[in-house]
Short mmCIF file of N, CA, C and O in Angstrom, two decimals:
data_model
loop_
_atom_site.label_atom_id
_atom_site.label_comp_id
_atom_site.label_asym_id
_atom_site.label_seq_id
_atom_site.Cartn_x
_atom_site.Cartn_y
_atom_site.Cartn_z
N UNK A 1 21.42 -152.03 208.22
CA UNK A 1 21.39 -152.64 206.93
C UNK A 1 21.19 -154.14 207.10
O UNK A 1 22.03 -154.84 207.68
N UNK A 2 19.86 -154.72 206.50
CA UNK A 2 19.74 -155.96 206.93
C UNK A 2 19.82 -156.77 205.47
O UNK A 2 19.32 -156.03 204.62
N UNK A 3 20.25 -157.96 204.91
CA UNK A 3 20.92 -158.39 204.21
C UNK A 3 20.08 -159.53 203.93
O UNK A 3 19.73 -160.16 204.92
N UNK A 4 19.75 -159.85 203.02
CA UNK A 4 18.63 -160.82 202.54
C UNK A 4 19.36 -162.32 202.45
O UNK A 4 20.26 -162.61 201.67
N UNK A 5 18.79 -163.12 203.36
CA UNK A 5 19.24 -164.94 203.43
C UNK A 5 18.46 -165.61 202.87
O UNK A 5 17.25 -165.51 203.04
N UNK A 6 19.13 -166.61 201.90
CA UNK A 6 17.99 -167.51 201.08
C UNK A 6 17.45 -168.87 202.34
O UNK A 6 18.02 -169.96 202.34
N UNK A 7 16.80 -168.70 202.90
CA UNK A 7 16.41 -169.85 203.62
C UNK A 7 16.42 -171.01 203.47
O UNK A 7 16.74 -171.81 204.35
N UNK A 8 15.91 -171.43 201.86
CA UNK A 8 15.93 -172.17 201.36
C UNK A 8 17.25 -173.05 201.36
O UNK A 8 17.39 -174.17 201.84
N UNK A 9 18.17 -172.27 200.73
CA UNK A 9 19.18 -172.83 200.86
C UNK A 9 19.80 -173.30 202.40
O UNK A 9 20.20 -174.45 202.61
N UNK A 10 19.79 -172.35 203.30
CA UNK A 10 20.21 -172.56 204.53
C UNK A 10 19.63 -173.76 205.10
O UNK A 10 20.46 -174.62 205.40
N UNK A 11 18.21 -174.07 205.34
CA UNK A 11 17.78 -175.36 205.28
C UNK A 11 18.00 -176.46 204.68
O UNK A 11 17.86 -177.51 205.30
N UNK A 12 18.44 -176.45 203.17
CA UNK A 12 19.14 -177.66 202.54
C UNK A 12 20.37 -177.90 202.60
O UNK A 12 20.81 -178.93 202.09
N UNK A 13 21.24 -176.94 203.29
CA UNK A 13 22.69 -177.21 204.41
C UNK A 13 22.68 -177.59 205.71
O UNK A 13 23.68 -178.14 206.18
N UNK A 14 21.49 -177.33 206.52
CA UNK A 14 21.30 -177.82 207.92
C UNK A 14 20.98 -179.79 207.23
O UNK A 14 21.45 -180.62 208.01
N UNK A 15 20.57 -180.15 206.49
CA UNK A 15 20.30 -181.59 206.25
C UNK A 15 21.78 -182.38 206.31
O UNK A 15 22.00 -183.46 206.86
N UNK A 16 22.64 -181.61 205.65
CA UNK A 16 23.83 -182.21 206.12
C UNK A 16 24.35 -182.22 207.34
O UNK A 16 24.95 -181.18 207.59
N UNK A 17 24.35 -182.98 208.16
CA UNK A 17 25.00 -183.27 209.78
C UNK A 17 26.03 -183.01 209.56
O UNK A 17 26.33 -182.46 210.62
N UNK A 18 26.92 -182.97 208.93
CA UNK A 18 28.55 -183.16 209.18
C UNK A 18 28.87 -181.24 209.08
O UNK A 18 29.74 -180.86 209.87
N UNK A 19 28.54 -180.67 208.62
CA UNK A 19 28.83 -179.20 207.75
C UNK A 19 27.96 -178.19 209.89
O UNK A 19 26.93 -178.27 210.56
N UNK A 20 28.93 -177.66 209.92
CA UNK A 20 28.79 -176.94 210.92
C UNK A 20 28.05 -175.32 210.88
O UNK A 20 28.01 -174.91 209.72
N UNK A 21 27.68 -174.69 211.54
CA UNK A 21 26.94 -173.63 211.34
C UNK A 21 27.69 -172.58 210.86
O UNK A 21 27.18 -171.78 210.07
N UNK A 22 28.70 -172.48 211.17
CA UNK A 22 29.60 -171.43 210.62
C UNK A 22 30.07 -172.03 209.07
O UNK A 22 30.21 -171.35 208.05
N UNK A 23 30.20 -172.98 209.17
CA UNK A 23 30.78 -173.60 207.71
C UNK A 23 29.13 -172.87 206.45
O UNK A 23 29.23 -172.39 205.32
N UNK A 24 28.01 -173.07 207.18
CA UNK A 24 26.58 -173.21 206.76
C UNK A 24 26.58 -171.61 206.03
O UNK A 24 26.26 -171.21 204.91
N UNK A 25 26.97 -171.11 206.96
CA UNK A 25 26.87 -169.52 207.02
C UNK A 25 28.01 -169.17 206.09
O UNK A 25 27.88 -168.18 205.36
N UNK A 26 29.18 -169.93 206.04
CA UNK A 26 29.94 -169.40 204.89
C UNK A 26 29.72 -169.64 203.55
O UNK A 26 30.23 -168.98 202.65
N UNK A 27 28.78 -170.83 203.37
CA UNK A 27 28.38 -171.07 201.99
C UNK A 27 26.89 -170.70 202.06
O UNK A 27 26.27 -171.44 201.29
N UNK A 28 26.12 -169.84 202.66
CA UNK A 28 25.11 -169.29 202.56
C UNK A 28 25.38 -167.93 202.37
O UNK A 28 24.61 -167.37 201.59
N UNK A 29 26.45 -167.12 202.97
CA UNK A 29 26.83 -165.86 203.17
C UNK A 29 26.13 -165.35 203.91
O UNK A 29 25.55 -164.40 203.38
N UNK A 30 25.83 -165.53 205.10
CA UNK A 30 25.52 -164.78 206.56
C UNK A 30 25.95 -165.27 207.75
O UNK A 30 27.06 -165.76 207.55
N UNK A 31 25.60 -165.40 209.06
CA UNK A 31 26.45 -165.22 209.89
C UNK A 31 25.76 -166.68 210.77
O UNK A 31 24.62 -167.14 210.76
N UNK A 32 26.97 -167.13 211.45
CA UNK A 32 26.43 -168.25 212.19
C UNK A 32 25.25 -168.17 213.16
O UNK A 32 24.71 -169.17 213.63
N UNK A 33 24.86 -166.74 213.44
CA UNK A 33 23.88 -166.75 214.53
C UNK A 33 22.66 -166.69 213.42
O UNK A 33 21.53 -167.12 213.64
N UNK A 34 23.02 -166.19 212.43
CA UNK A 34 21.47 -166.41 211.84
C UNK A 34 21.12 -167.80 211.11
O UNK A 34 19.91 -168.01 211.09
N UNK A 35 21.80 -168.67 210.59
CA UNK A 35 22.18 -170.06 210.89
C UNK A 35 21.43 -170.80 211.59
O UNK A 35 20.71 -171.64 211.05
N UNK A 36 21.46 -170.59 213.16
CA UNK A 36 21.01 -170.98 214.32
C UNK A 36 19.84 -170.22 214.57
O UNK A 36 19.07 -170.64 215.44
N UNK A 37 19.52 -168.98 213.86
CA UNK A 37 18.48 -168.80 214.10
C UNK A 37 17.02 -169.24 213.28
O UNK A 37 15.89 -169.20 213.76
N UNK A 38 17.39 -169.60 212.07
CA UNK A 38 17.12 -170.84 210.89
C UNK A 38 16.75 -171.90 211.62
O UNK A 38 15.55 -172.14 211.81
N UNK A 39 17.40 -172.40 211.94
CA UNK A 39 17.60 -173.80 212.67
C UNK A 39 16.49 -173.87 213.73
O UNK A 39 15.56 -174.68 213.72
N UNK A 40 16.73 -172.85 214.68
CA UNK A 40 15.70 -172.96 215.63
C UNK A 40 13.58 -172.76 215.24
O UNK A 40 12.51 -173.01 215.80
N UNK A 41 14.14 -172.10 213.82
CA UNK A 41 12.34 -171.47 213.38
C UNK A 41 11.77 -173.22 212.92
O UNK A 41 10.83 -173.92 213.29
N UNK A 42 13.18 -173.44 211.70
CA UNK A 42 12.79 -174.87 211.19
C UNK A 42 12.70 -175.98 212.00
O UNK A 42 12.02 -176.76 211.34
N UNK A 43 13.12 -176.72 213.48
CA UNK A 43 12.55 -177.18 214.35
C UNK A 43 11.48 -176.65 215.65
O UNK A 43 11.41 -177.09 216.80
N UNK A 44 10.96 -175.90 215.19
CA UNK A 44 9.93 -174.83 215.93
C UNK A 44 10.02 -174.82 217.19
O UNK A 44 9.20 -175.34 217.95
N UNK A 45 11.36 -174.03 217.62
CA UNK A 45 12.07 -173.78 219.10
C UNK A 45 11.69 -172.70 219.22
O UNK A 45 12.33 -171.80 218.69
N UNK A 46 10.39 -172.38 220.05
CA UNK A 46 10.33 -170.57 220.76
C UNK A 46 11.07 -170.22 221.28
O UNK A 46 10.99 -168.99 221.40
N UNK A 47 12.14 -170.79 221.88
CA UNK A 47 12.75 -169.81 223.41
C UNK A 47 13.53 -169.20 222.70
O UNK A 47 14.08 -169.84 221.80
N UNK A 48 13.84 -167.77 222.89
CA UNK A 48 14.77 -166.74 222.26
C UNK A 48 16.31 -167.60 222.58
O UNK A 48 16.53 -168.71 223.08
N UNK A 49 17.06 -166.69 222.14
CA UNK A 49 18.39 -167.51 221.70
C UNK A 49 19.17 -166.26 222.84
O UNK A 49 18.81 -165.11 223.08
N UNK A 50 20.33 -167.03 223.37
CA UNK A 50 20.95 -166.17 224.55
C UNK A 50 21.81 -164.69 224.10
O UNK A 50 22.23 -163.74 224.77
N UNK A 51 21.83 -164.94 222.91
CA UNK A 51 22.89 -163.62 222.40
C UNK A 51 22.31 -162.95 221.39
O UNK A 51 21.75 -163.78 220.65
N UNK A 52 22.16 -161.82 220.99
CA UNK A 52 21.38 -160.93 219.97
C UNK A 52 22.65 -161.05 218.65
O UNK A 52 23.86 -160.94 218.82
N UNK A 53 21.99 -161.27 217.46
CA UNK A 53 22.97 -161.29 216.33
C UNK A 53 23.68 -159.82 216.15
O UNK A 53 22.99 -158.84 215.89
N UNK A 54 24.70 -159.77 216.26
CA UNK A 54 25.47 -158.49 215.91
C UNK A 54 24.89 -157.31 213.85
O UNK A 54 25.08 -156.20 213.36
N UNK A 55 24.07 -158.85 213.44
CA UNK A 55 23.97 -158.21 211.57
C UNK A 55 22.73 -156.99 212.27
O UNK A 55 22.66 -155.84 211.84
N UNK A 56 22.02 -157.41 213.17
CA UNK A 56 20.71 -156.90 213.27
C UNK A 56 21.24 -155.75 214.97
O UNK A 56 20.82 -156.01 216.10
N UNK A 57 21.70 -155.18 214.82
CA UNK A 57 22.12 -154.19 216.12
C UNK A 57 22.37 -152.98 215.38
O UNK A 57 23.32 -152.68 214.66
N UNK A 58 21.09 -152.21 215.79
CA UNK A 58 21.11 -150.79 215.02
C UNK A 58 21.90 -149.74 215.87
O UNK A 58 22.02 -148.57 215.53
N UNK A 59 22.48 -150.35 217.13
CA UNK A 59 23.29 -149.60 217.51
C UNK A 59 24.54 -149.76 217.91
O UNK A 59 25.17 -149.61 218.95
N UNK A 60 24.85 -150.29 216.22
CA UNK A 60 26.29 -150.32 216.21
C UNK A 60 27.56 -149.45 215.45
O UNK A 60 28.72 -149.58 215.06
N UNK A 61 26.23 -148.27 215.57
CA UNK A 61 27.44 -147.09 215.20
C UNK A 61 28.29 -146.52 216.15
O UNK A 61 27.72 -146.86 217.18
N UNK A 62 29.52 -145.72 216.59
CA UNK A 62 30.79 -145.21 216.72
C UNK A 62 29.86 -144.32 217.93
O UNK A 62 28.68 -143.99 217.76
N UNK A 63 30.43 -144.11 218.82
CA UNK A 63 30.06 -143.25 219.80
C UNK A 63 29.66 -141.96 220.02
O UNK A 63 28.83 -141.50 220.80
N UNK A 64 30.57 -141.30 218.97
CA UNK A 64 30.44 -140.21 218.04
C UNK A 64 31.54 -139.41 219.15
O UNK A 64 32.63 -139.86 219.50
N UNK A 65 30.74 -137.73 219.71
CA UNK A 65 30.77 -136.98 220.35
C UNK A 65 31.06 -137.28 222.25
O UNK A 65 31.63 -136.42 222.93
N UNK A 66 30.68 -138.31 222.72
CA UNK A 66 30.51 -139.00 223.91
C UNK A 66 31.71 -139.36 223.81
O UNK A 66 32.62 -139.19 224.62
N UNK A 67 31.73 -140.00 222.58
CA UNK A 67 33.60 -141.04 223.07
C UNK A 67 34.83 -140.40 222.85
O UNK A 67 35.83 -140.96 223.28
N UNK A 68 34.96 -139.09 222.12
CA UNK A 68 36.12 -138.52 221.59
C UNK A 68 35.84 -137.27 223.60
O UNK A 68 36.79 -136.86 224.27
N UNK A 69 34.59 -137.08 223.89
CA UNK A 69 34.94 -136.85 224.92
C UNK A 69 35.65 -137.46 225.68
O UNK A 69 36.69 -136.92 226.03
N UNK A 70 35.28 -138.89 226.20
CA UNK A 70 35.71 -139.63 227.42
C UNK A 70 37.48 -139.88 226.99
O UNK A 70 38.31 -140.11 227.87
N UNK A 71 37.77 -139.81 225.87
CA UNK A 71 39.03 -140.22 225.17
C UNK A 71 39.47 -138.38 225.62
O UNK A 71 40.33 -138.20 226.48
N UNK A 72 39.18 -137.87 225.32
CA UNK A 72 39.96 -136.67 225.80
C UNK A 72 40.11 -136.23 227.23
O UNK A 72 40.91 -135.42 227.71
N UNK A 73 39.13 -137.00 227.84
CA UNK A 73 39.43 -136.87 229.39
C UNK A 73 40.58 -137.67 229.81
O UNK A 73 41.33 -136.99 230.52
N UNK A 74 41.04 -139.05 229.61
CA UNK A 74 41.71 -139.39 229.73
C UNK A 74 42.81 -139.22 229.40
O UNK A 74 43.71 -139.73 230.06
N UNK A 75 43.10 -138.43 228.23
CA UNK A 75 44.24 -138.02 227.67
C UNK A 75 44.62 -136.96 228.89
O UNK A 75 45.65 -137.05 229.55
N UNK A 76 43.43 -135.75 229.12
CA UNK A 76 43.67 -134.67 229.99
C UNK A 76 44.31 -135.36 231.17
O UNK A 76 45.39 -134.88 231.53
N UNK A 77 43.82 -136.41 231.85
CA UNK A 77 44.32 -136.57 233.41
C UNK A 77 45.80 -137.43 232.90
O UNK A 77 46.64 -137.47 233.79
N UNK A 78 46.24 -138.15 231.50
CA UNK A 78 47.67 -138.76 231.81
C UNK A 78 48.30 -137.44 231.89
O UNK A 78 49.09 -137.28 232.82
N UNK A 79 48.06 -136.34 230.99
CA UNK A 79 48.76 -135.15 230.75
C UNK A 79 49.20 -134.25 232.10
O UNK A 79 50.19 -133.86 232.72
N UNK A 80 47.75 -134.20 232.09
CA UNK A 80 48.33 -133.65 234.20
C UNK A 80 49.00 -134.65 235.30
O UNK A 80 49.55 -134.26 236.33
N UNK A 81 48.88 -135.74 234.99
CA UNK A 81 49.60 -136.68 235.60
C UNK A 81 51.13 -136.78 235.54
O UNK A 81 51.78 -137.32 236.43
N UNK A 82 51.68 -136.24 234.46
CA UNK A 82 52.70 -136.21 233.81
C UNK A 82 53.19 -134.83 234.04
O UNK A 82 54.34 -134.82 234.47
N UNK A 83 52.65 -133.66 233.88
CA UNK A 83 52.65 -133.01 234.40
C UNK A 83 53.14 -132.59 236.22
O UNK A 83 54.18 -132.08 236.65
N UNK A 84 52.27 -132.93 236.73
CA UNK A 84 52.36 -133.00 238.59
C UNK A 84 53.62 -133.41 238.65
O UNK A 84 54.23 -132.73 239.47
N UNK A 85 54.48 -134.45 238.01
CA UNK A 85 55.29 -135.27 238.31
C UNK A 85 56.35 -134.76 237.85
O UNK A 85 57.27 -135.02 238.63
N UNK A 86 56.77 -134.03 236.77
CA UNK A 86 57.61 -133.01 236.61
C UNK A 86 57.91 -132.16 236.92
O UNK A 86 59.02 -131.71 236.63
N UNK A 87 56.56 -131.24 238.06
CA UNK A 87 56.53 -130.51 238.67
C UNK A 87 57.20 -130.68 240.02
O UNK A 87 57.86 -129.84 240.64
N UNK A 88 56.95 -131.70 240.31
CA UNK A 88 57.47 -132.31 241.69
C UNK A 88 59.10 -132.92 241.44
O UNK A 88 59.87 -133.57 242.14
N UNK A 89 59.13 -132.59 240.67
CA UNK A 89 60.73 -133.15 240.79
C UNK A 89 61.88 -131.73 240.93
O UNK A 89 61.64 -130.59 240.54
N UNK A 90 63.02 -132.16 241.52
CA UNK A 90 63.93 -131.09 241.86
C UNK A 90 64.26 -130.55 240.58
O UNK A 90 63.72 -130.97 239.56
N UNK A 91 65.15 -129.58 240.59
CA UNK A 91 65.69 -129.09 239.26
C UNK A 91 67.07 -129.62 239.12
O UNK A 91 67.85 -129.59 240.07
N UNK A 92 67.44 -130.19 237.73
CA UNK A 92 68.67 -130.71 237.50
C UNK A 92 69.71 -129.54 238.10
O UNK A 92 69.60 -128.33 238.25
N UNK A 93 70.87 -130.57 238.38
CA UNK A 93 72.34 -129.65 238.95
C UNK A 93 73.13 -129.48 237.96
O UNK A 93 73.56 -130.45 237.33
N UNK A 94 73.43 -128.31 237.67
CA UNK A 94 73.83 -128.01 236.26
C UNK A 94 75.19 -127.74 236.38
O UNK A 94 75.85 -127.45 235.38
#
């Protein structure tokens, strides 16, 4: 879901020096990396930017099926872990 930025505006907040990118982004309503990524088109900086914006990551859905596996594996080995260790212990003296 990609979220429409008035540029316009974002550019007539970068003119103020004092107002920071995150400040920019809170009175624009988007995110400081797209801010900076504004910033870089409007002083015509090619070099890609070191971190990918999190608004634009289509793969930032839930793991699904993969992770409730790996989460149940681990559950399995504390369980047998816990297990073994009860096993290995003497029997109370009653």
């Amino acid at each position: 879901m990609q979220r429409s930025v008035n540029h316009d505006l974002v550019a007539q907040l970068l003119e103020d020096e004092s107002l920071s990118y995150r400040e920019i982004g809170r009175r624009a309503g988007c995110s400081d990396w797209t801010v900076r990524r504004i910033a870089r088109e409007l002083a015509s900086d090619s070099r890609p930017m070191k971190f990918q914006s999190y608004e634009n990551n289509e793969n930032d859905e839930p793991l699904g099926f993969a992770g409730w596996g790996v989460l149940a594996g681990i559950a399995s080995l504390f369980i047998g872990a816990v297990w073994l260790w009860k096993r290995g212990m003497p029997p109370p003296d009653v």
